[in-house]
């Protein structure tokens, strides 16, 4: 009897953790996000108020101009993500889209999305893309992607794309969350605010203090630069 109970509890725990592996079900066709809480029929769902569905229009589900971004930065790549502020109709739907532009040899640096899987389509150029699995394997999966190729980056895993072609490259990514989030590994570790203590970093990375200081200088500067242009992703 006890064993059956234990099995049931384990099963339910697993089942409920699966159910929450992505954005929750919207329970309705849509919930177009609005900021104006005084609008009649506004309901608060998933961090946003929903517009009265009768007042929704095609433009709530539309975005014009996911254009080529300026890639003149240290990495030579820029990812532009549409959020609920750009396209209010995605609210509660568990999806969004990004466009990534790469200069020749441009890198979308090591990062992960804590809340969403990503599926990337190469629209132009050639990318070298990869992700690393979690412990204990830390297995690296890589692929050369040409125009028309698609690659998946599972939720929470560290990944990158490098433009290995001679010309610029363009990719488009869909996400399994309206707000997948993004943590850049180097920025988070070496550019955190306030800084992570040097003892933690030197022991954690098994290197000398001067290497940590150098990396901190690089990424603290970088983080203060991206704060100024908050719309780039
Ligand atoms: C791109 O950004 C760089 C650096 O901010 C700037 O000098 C350059 O004029 C920009 N290029 C375009 C086409 O806007
Ligand atoms: C809501 O307000 C935020 C912050 O003021 C703004 O950036 C965003 O565009 C607004 N969203 C909508 C759907 O109006």
mmCIF file with all atom_site columns, C-alpha atoms in Angstrom, residues 13-189:
data_model
loop_
_atom_site.group_PDB
_atom_site.id
_atom_site.type_symbol
_atom_site.label_atom_id
_atom_site.label_alt_id
_atom_site.label_comp_id
_atom_site.label_asym_id
_atom_site.label_entity_id
_atom_site.label_seq_id
_atom_site.pdbx_PDB_ins_code
_atom_site.Cartn_x
_atom_site.Cartn_y
_atom_site.Cartn_z
_atom_site.occupancy
_atom_site.B_iso_or_equiv
_atom_site.pdbx_formal_charge
_atom_site.auth_seq_id
_atom_site.auth_comp_id
_atom_site.auth_asym_id
_atom_site.auth_atom_id
_atom_site.pdbx_PDB_model_num
ATOM 1   C CA . UNK A 1 13  ? 5.090   15.348 -8.876  1.00 0.00 ? 13  UNK A CA 1
ATOM 2   C CA . UNK A 1 14  ? 6.536   14.441 -12.273 1.00 0.00 ? 14  UNK A CA 1
ATOM 3   C CA . UNK A 1 15  ? 3.275   15.133 -14.089 1.00 0.00 ? 15  UNK A CA 1
ATOM 4   C CA . UNK A 1 16  ? 2.868   18.556 -12.518 1.00 0.00 ? 16  UNK A CA 1
ATOM 5   C CA . UNK A 1 17  ? 6.488   19.511 -13.219 1.00 0.00 ? 17  UNK A CA 1
ATOM 6   C CA . UNK A 1 18  ? 5.902   18.602 -16.888 1.00 0.00 ? 18  UNK A CA 1
ATOM 7   C CA . UNK A 1 19  ? 2.787   20.738 -17.013 1.00 0.00 ? 19  UNK A CA 1
ATOM 8   C CA . UNK A 1 20  ? 4.782   23.789 -15.956 1.00 0.00 ? 20  UNK A CA 1
ATOM 9   C CA . UNK A 1 21  ? 7.686   23.273 -18.362 1.00 0.00 ? 21  UNK A CA 1
ATOM 10  C CA . UNK A 1 22  ? 6.369   26.067 -20.621 1.00 0.00 ? 22  UNK A CA 1
ATOM 11  C CA . UNK A 1 23  ? 4.102   29.090 -20.426 1.00 0.00 ? 23  UNK A CA 1
ATOM 12  C CA . UNK A 1 24  ? 0.701   28.151 -18.946 1.00 0.00 ? 24  UNK A CA 1
ATOM 13  C CA . UNK A 1 25  ? -2.294  27.462 -21.164 1.00 0.00 ? 25  UNK A CA 1
ATOM 14  C CA . UNK A 1 26  ? -4.064  30.737 -21.990 1.00 0.00 ? 26  UNK A CA 1
ATOM 15  C CA . UNK A 1 27  ? -7.592  29.243 -21.455 1.00 0.00 ? 27  UNK A CA 1
ATOM 16  C CA . UNK A 1 28  ? -8.941  31.646 -24.080 1.00 0.00 ? 28  UNK A CA 1
ATOM 17  C CA . UNK A 1 29  ? -8.248  32.610 -27.699 1.00 0.00 ? 29  UNK A CA 1
ATOM 18  C CA . UNK A 1 30  ? -6.091  35.584 -26.738 1.00 0.00 ? 30  UNK A CA 1
ATOM 19  C CA . UNK A 1 31  ? -5.439  38.247 -24.141 1.00 0.00 ? 31  UNK A CA 1
ATOM 20  C CA . UNK A 1 32  ? -4.163  41.310 -25.981 1.00 0.00 ? 32  UNK A CA 1
ATOM 21  C CA . UNK A 1 33  ? -2.024  43.201 -23.481 1.00 0.00 ? 33  UNK A CA 1
ATOM 22  C CA . UNK A 1 34  ? -2.909  46.776 -22.566 1.00 0.00 ? 34  UNK A CA 1
ATOM 23  C CA . UNK A 1 35  ? -1.470  49.195 -20.060 1.00 0.00 ? 35  UNK A CA 1
ATOM 24  C CA . UNK A 1 36  ? -4.685  51.115 -19.516 1.00 0.00 ? 36  UNK A CA 1
ATOM 25  C CA . UNK A 1 37  ? -6.343  49.460 -16.544 1.00 0.00 ? 37  UNK A CA 1
ATOM 26  C CA . UNK A 1 38  ? -9.447  51.639 -16.774 1.00 0.00 ? 38  UNK A CA 1
ATOM 27  C CA . UNK A 1 39  ? -10.625 50.140 -20.062 1.00 0.00 ? 39  UNK A CA 1
ATOM 28  C CA . UNK A 1 40  ? -13.875 48.280 -19.558 1.00 0.00 ? 40  UNK A CA 1
ATOM 29  C CA . UNK A 1 41  ? -13.503 44.528 -19.531 1.00 0.00 ? 41  UNK A CA 1
ATOM 30  C CA . UNK A 1 42  ? -9.804  44.621 -18.590 1.00 0.00 ? 42  UNK A CA 1
ATOM 31  C CA . UNK A 1 43  ? -8.703  41.399 -16.868 1.00 0.00 ? 43  UNK A CA 1
ATOM 32  C CA . UNK A 1 44  ? -5.273  40.917 -15.304 1.00 0.00 ? 44  UNK A CA 1
ATOM 33  C CA . UNK A 1 45  ? -3.566  37.813 -16.780 1.00 0.00 ? 45  UNK A CA 1
ATOM 34  C CA . UNK A 1 46  ? 0.089   36.827 -16.772 1.00 0.00 ? 46  UNK A CA 1
ATOM 35  C CA . UNK A 1 47  ? 1.459   40.186 -15.717 1.00 0.00 ? 47  UNK A CA 1
ATOM 36  C CA . UNK A 1 48  ? -0.633  42.215 -18.118 1.00 0.00 ? 48  UNK A CA 1
ATOM 37  C CA . UNK A 1 49  ? -4.168  43.492 -18.360 1.00 0.00 ? 49  UNK A CA 1
ATOM 38  C CA . UNK A 1 50  ? -6.145  42.012 -21.250 1.00 0.00 ? 50  UNK A CA 1
ATOM 39  C CA . UNK A 1 51  ? -8.004  44.168 -23.665 1.00 0.00 ? 51  UNK A CA 1
ATOM 40  C CA . UNK A 1 52  ? -11.718 43.444 -24.050 1.00 0.00 ? 52  UNK A CA 1
ATOM 41  C CA . UNK A 1 53  ? -11.593 40.862 -26.910 1.00 0.00 ? 53  UNK A CA 1
ATOM 42  C CA . UNK A 1 54  ? -14.305 42.807 -28.749 1.00 0.00 ? 54  UNK A CA 1
ATOM 43  C CA . UNK A 1 55  ? -11.886 45.742 -28.999 1.00 0.00 ? 55  UNK A CA 1
ATOM 44  C CA . UNK A 1 56  ? -8.987  43.647 -30.366 1.00 0.00 ? 56  UNK A CA 1
ATOM 45  C CA . UNK A 1 57  ? -7.883  44.282 -33.940 1.00 0.00 ? 57  UNK A CA 1
ATOM 46  C CA . UNK A 1 58  ? -5.490  42.741 -36.467 1.00 0.00 ? 58  UNK A CA 1
ATOM 47  C CA . UNK A 1 59  ? -2.851  45.294 -35.505 1.00 0.00 ? 59  UNK A CA 1
ATOM 48  C CA . UNK A 1 60  ? -2.645  43.785 -32.016 1.00 0.00 ? 60  UNK A CA 1
ATOM 49  C CA . UNK A 1 61  ? -1.231  40.650 -33.675 1.00 0.00 ? 61  UNK A CA 1
ATOM 50  C CA . UNK A 1 62  ? 0.997   42.493 -36.123 1.00 0.00 ? 62  UNK A CA 1
ATOM 51  C CA . UNK A 1 63  ? 4.433   44.085 -36.037 1.00 0.00 ? 63  UNK A CA 1
ATOM 52  C CA . UNK A 1 64  ? 5.990   46.060 -38.829 1.00 0.00 ? 64  UNK A CA 1
ATOM 53  C CA . UNK A 1 65  ? 9.723   46.360 -39.292 1.00 0.00 ? 65  UNK A CA 1
ATOM 54  C CA . UNK A 1 66  ? 11.722  43.561 -37.697 1.00 0.00 ? 66  UNK A CA 1
ATOM 55  C CA . UNK A 1 67  ? 14.531  45.126 -39.669 1.00 0.00 ? 67  UNK A CA 1
ATOM 56  C CA . UNK A 1 68  ? 18.234  44.572 -40.045 1.00 0.00 ? 68  UNK A CA 1
ATOM 57  C CA . UNK A 1 69  ? 19.974  45.749 -36.882 1.00 0.00 ? 69  UNK A CA 1
ATOM 58  C CA . UNK A 1 70  ? 23.307  47.539 -36.562 1.00 0.00 ? 70  UNK A CA 1
ATOM 59  C CA . UNK A 1 71  ? 25.982  44.926 -35.804 1.00 0.00 ? 71  UNK A CA 1
ATOM 60  C CA . UNK A 1 72  ? 28.809  47.409 -35.099 1.00 0.00 ? 72  UNK A CA 1
ATOM 61  C CA . UNK A 1 73  ? 29.468  46.148 -31.584 1.00 0.00 ? 73  UNK A CA 1
ATOM 62  C CA . UNK A 1 74  ? 32.236  44.084 -30.025 1.00 0.00 ? 74  UNK A CA 1
ATOM 63  C CA . UNK A 1 75  ? 30.585  40.777 -30.926 1.00 0.00 ? 75  UNK A CA 1
ATOM 64  C CA . UNK A 1 76  ? 29.471  41.707 -34.433 1.00 0.00 ? 76  UNK A CA 1
ATOM 65  C CA . UNK A 1 77  ? 25.924  40.511 -33.879 1.00 0.00 ? 77  UNK A CA 1
ATOM 66  C CA . UNK A 1 78  ? 22.631  41.904 -32.675 1.00 0.00 ? 78  UNK A CA 1
ATOM 67  C CA . UNK A 1 79  ? 19.544  39.964 -31.643 1.00 0.00 ? 79  UNK A CA 1
ATOM 68  C CA . UNK A 1 80  ? 16.253  41.835 -31.666 1.00 0.00 ? 80  UNK A CA 1
ATOM 69  C CA . UNK A 1 81  ? 13.450  40.170 -29.716 1.00 0.00 ? 81  UNK A CA 1
ATOM 70  C CA . UNK A 1 82  ? 9.810   41.152 -29.942 1.00 0.00 ? 82  UNK A CA 1
ATOM 71  C CA . UNK A 1 83  ? 8.152   41.388 -26.545 1.00 0.00 ? 83  UNK A CA 1
ATOM 72  C CA . UNK A 1 84  ? 4.550   41.861 -25.509 1.00 0.00 ? 84  UNK A CA 1
ATOM 73  C CA . UNK A 1 85  ? 5.217   45.604 -25.724 1.00 0.00 ? 85  UNK A CA 1
ATOM 74  C CA . UNK A 1 86  ? 5.977   45.284 -29.433 1.00 0.00 ? 86  UNK A CA 1
ATOM 75  C CA . UNK A 1 87  ? 3.219   42.844 -30.294 1.00 0.00 ? 87  UNK A CA 1
ATOM 76  C CA . UNK A 1 88  ? 0.595   42.815 -27.518 1.00 0.00 ? 88  UNK A CA 1
ATOM 77  C CA . UNK A 1 89  ? -1.328  39.900 -29.071 1.00 0.00 ? 89  UNK A CA 1
ATOM 78  C CA . UNK A 1 90  ? 1.361   37.370 -28.002 1.00 0.00 ? 90  UNK A CA 1
ATOM 79  C CA . UNK A 1 91  ? 0.410   37.849 -24.358 1.00 0.00 ? 91  UNK A CA 1
ATOM 80  C CA . UNK A 1 92  ? -0.340  34.431 -22.752 1.00 0.00 ? 92  UNK A CA 1
ATOM 81  C CA . UNK A 1 93  ? 0.329   32.547 -26.016 1.00 0.00 ? 93  UNK A CA 1
ATOM 82  C CA . UNK A 1 94  ? 3.741   31.163 -25.027 1.00 0.00 ? 94  UNK A CA 1
ATOM 83  C CA . UNK A 1 95  ? 5.579   32.341 -28.103 1.00 0.00 ? 95  UNK A CA 1
ATOM 84  C CA . UNK A 1 96  ? 7.651   35.152 -29.551 1.00 0.00 ? 96  UNK A CA 1
ATOM 85  C CA . UNK A 1 97  ? 10.200  35.784 -32.284 1.00 0.00 ? 97  UNK A CA 1
ATOM 86  C CA . UNK A 1 98  ? 13.671  37.272 -32.670 1.00 0.00 ? 98  UNK A CA 1
ATOM 87  C CA . UNK A 1 99  ? 15.756  38.361 -35.609 1.00 0.00 ? 99  UNK A CA 1
ATOM 88  C CA . UNK A 1 100 ? 19.515  37.974 -35.336 1.00 0.00 ? 100 UNK A CA 1
ATOM 89  C CA . UNK A 1 101 ? 21.921  39.859 -37.605 1.00 0.00 ? 101 UNK A CA 1
ATOM 90  C CA . UNK A 1 102 ? 25.595  38.908 -37.842 1.00 0.00 ? 102 UNK A CA 1
ATOM 91  C CA . UNK A 1 103 ? 28.497  40.765 -39.401 1.00 0.00 ? 103 UNK A CA 1
ATOM 92  C CA . UNK A 1 104 ? 31.110  38.518 -41.085 1.00 0.00 ? 104 UNK A CA 1
ATOM 93  C CA . UNK A 1 105 ? 32.687  36.501 -38.188 1.00 0.00 ? 105 UNK A CA 1
ATOM 94  C CA . UNK A 1 106 ? 30.052  38.004 -35.899 1.00 0.00 ? 106 UNK A CA 1
ATOM 95  C CA . UNK A 1 107 ? 29.215  35.995 -32.772 1.00 0.00 ? 107 UNK A CA 1
ATOM 96  C CA . UNK A 1 108 ? 25.985  35.681 -30.825 1.00 0.00 ? 108 UNK A CA 1
ATOM 97  C CA . UNK A 1 109 ? 27.916  34.950 -27.625 1.00 0.00 ? 109 UNK A CA 1
ATOM 98  C CA . UNK A 1 110 ? 27.386  32.110 -25.129 1.00 0.00 ? 110 UNK A CA 1
ATOM 99  C CA . UNK A 1 111 ? 23.992  32.607 -23.517 1.00 0.00 ? 111 UNK A CA 1
ATOM 100 C CA . UNK A 1 112 ? 20.875  30.741 -22.445 1.00 0.00 ? 112 UNK A CA 1
ATOM 101 C CA . UNK A 1 113 ? 17.159  31.390 -22.202 1.00 0.00 ? 113 UNK A CA 1
ATOM 102 C CA . UNK A 1 114 ? 15.891  30.443 -18.740 1.00 0.00 ? 114 UNK A CA 1
ATOM 103 C CA . UNK A 1 115 ? 12.242  30.192 -19.788 1.00 0.00 ? 115 UNK A CA 1
ATOM 104 C CA . UNK A 1 116 ? 12.077  29.091 -23.420 1.00 0.00 ? 116 UNK A CA 1
ATOM 105 C CA . UNK A 1 117 ? 13.353  26.726 -26.077 1.00 0.00 ? 117 UNK A CA 1
ATOM 106 C CA . UNK A 1 118 ? 14.475  28.315 -29.335 1.00 0.00 ? 118 UNK A CA 1
ATOM 107 C CA . UNK A 1 119 ? 14.119  27.135 -32.928 1.00 0.00 ? 119 UNK A CA 1
ATOM 108 C CA . UNK A 1 120 ? 16.339  29.037 -35.360 1.00 0.00 ? 120 UNK A CA 1
ATOM 109 C CA . UNK A 1 121 ? 16.070  29.350 -39.148 1.00 0.00 ? 121 UNK A CA 1
ATOM 110 C CA . UNK A 1 122 ? 19.001  30.667 -41.187 1.00 0.00 ? 122 UNK A CA 1
ATOM 111 C CA . UNK A 1 123 ? 17.619  33.149 -43.698 1.00 0.00 ? 123 UNK A CA 1
ATOM 112 C CA . UNK A 1 124 ? 20.951  34.281 -45.105 1.00 0.00 ? 124 UNK A CA 1
ATOM 113 C CA . UNK A 1 125 ? 24.586  33.215 -44.730 1.00 0.00 ? 125 UNK A CA 1
ATOM 114 C CA . UNK A 1 126 ? 26.324  30.385 -42.880 1.00 0.00 ? 126 UNK A CA 1
ATOM 115 C CA . UNK A 1 127 ? 26.418  29.898 -39.115 1.00 0.00 ? 127 UNK A CA 1
ATOM 116 C CA . UNK A 1 128 ? 28.340  27.573 -36.827 1.00 0.00 ? 128 UNK A CA 1
ATOM 117 C CA . UNK A 1 129 ? 25.902  26.906 -33.980 1.00 0.00 ? 129 UNK A CA 1
ATOM 118 C CA . UNK A 1 130 ? 26.051  24.784 -30.874 1.00 0.00 ? 130 UNK A CA 1
ATOM 119 C CA . UNK A 1 131 ? 24.724  24.064 -27.399 1.00 0.00 ? 131 UNK A CA 1
ATOM 120 C CA . UNK A 1 132 ? 26.065  22.214 -24.351 1.00 0.00 ? 132 UNK A CA 1
ATOM 121 C CA . UNK A 1 133 ? 24.013  19.800 -22.254 1.00 0.00 ? 133 UNK A CA 1
ATOM 122 C CA . UNK A 1 134 ? 23.819  19.976 -18.466 1.00 0.00 ? 134 UNK A CA 1
ATOM 123 C CA . UNK A 1 135 ? 25.924  17.982 -15.958 1.00 0.00 ? 135 UNK A CA 1
ATOM 124 C CA . UNK A 1 136 ? 27.371  15.431 -15.845 1.00 0.00 ? 136 UNK A CA 1
ATOM 125 C CA . UNK A 1 137 ? 27.792  14.972 -19.632 1.00 0.00 ? 137 UNK A CA 1
ATOM 126 C CA . UNK A 1 138 ? 28.332  18.612 -20.688 1.00 0.00 ? 138 UNK A CA 1
ATOM 127 C CA . UNK A 1 139 ? 28.077  17.282 -24.199 1.00 0.00 ? 139 UNK A CA 1
ATOM 128 C CA . UNK A 1 140 ? 28.543  19.759 -27.060 1.00 0.00 ? 140 UNK A CA 1
ATOM 129 C CA . UNK A 1 141 ? 26.199  19.530 -30.066 1.00 0.00 ? 141 UNK A CA 1
ATOM 130 C CA . UNK A 1 142 ? 27.277  21.632 -33.070 1.00 0.00 ? 142 UNK A CA 1
ATOM 131 C CA . UNK A 1 143 ? 26.196  22.103 -36.644 1.00 0.00 ? 143 UNK A CA 1
ATOM 132 C CA . UNK A 1 144 ? 27.128  24.201 -39.661 1.00 0.00 ? 144 UNK A CA 1
ATOM 133 C CA . UNK A 1 145 ? 23.897  25.852 -40.790 1.00 0.00 ? 145 UNK A CA 1
ATOM 134 C CA . UNK A 1 146 ? 23.309  27.200 -44.269 1.00 0.00 ? 146 UNK A CA 1
ATOM 135 C CA . UNK A 1 147 ? 20.410  29.204 -45.656 1.00 0.00 ? 147 UNK A CA 1
ATOM 136 C CA . UNK A 1 148 ? 17.196  27.262 -45.046 1.00 0.00 ? 148 UNK A CA 1
ATOM 137 C CA . UNK A 1 149 ? 18.645  25.166 -42.217 1.00 0.00 ? 149 UNK A CA 1
ATOM 138 C CA . UNK A 1 150 ? 16.912  24.948 -38.850 1.00 0.00 ? 150 UNK A CA 1
ATOM 139 C CA . UNK A 1 151 ? 18.459  24.189 -35.439 1.00 0.00 ? 151 UNK A CA 1
ATOM 140 C CA . UNK A 1 152 ? 16.950  23.826 -31.963 1.00 0.00 ? 152 UNK A CA 1
ATOM 141 C CA . UNK A 1 153 ? 18.368  25.154 -28.676 1.00 0.00 ? 153 UNK A CA 1
ATOM 142 C CA . UNK A 1 154 ? 16.654  23.416 -25.742 1.00 0.00 ? 154 UNK A CA 1
ATOM 143 C CA . UNK A 1 155 ? 15.437  25.590 -22.870 1.00 0.00 ? 155 UNK A CA 1
ATOM 144 C CA . UNK A 1 156 ? 18.085  26.576 -20.341 1.00 0.00 ? 156 UNK A CA 1
ATOM 145 C CA . UNK A 1 157 ? 21.103  25.209 -22.248 1.00 0.00 ? 157 UNK A CA 1
ATOM 146 C CA . UNK A 1 158 ? 24.114  27.405 -23.064 1.00 0.00 ? 158 UNK A CA 1
ATOM 147 C CA . UNK A 1 159 ? 24.379  28.050 -26.809 1.00 0.00 ? 159 UNK A CA 1
ATOM 148 C CA . UNK A 1 160 ? 25.992  30.275 -29.441 1.00 0.00 ? 160 UNK A CA 1
ATOM 149 C CA . UNK A 1 161 ? 26.066  31.068 -33.162 1.00 0.00 ? 161 UNK A CA 1
ATOM 150 C CA . UNK A 1 162 ? 29.132  32.258 -35.085 1.00 0.00 ? 162 UNK A CA 1
ATOM 151 C CA . UNK A 1 163 ? 28.933  33.628 -38.620 1.00 0.00 ? 163 UNK A CA 1
ATOM 152 C CA . UNK A 1 164 ? 31.544  31.568 -40.478 1.00 0.00 ? 164 UNK A CA 1
ATOM 153 C CA . UNK A 1 165 ? 30.602  32.894 -43.920 1.00 0.00 ? 165 UNK A CA 1
ATOM 154 C CA . UNK A 1 166 ? 32.292  35.704 -45.832 1.00 0.00 ? 166 UNK A CA 1
ATOM 155 C CA . UNK A 1 167 ? 29.194  37.905 -45.848 1.00 0.00 ? 167 UNK A CA 1
ATOM 156 C CA . UNK A 1 168 ? 26.652  39.014 -43.286 1.00 0.00 ? 168 UNK A CA 1
ATOM 157 C CA . UNK A 1 169 ? 24.188  36.438 -41.972 1.00 0.00 ? 169 UNK A CA 1
ATOM 158 C CA . UNK A 1 170 ? 20.565  36.641 -40.818 1.00 0.00 ? 170 UNK A CA 1
ATOM 159 C CA . UNK A 1 171 ? 18.586  34.201 -38.677 1.00 0.00 ? 171 UNK A CA 1
ATOM 160 C CA . UNK A 1 172 ? 15.059  34.190 -37.294 1.00 0.00 ? 172 UNK A CA 1
ATOM 161 C CA . UNK A 1 173 ? 14.188  32.395 -34.053 1.00 0.00 ? 173 UNK A CA 1
ATOM 162 C CA . UNK A 1 174 ? 10.892  31.342 -32.566 1.00 0.00 ? 174 UNK A CA 1
ATOM 163 C CA . UNK A 1 175 ? 10.603  30.789 -28.792 1.00 0.00 ? 175 UNK A CA 1
ATOM 164 C CA . UNK A 1 176 ? 8.371   28.611 -26.633 1.00 0.00 ? 176 UNK A CA 1
ATOM 165 C CA . UNK A 1 177 ? 7.688   31.488 -24.243 1.00 0.00 ? 177 UNK A CA 1
ATOM 166 C CA . UNK A 1 178 ? 6.419   35.032 -24.698 1.00 0.00 ? 178 UNK A CA 1
ATOM 167 C CA . UNK A 1 179 ? 9.280   36.051 -22.398 1.00 0.00 ? 179 UNK A CA 1
ATOM 168 C CA . UNK A 1 180 ? 12.119  33.516 -22.788 1.00 0.00 ? 180 UNK A CA 1
ATOM 169 C CA . UNK A 1 181 ? 14.643  35.742 -20.990 1.00 0.00 ? 181 UNK A CA 1
ATOM 170 C CA . UNK A 1 182 ? 18.321  35.819 -21.827 1.00 0.00 ? 182 UNK A CA 1
ATOM 171 C CA . UNK A 1 183 ? 21.410  35.378 -19.653 1.00 0.00 ? 183 UNK A CA 1
ATOM 172 C CA . UNK A 1 184 ? 24.743  36.101 -21.325 1.00 0.00 ? 184 UNK A CA 1
ATOM 173 C CA . UNK A 1 185 ? 27.246  33.894 -19.539 1.00 0.00 ? 185 UNK A CA 1
ATOM 174 C CA . UNK A 1 186 ? 30.231  36.279 -19.563 1.00 0.00 ? 186 UNK A CA 1
ATOM 175 C CA . UNK A 1 187 ? 28.113  39.332 -18.657 1.00 0.00 ? 187 UNK A CA 1
ATOM 176 C CA . UNK A 1 188 ? 26.364  37.546 -15.814 1.00 0.00 ? 188 UNK A CA 1
ATOM 177 C CA . UNK A 1 189 ? 29.559  36.120 -14.336 1.00 0.00 ? 189 UNK A CA 1
#
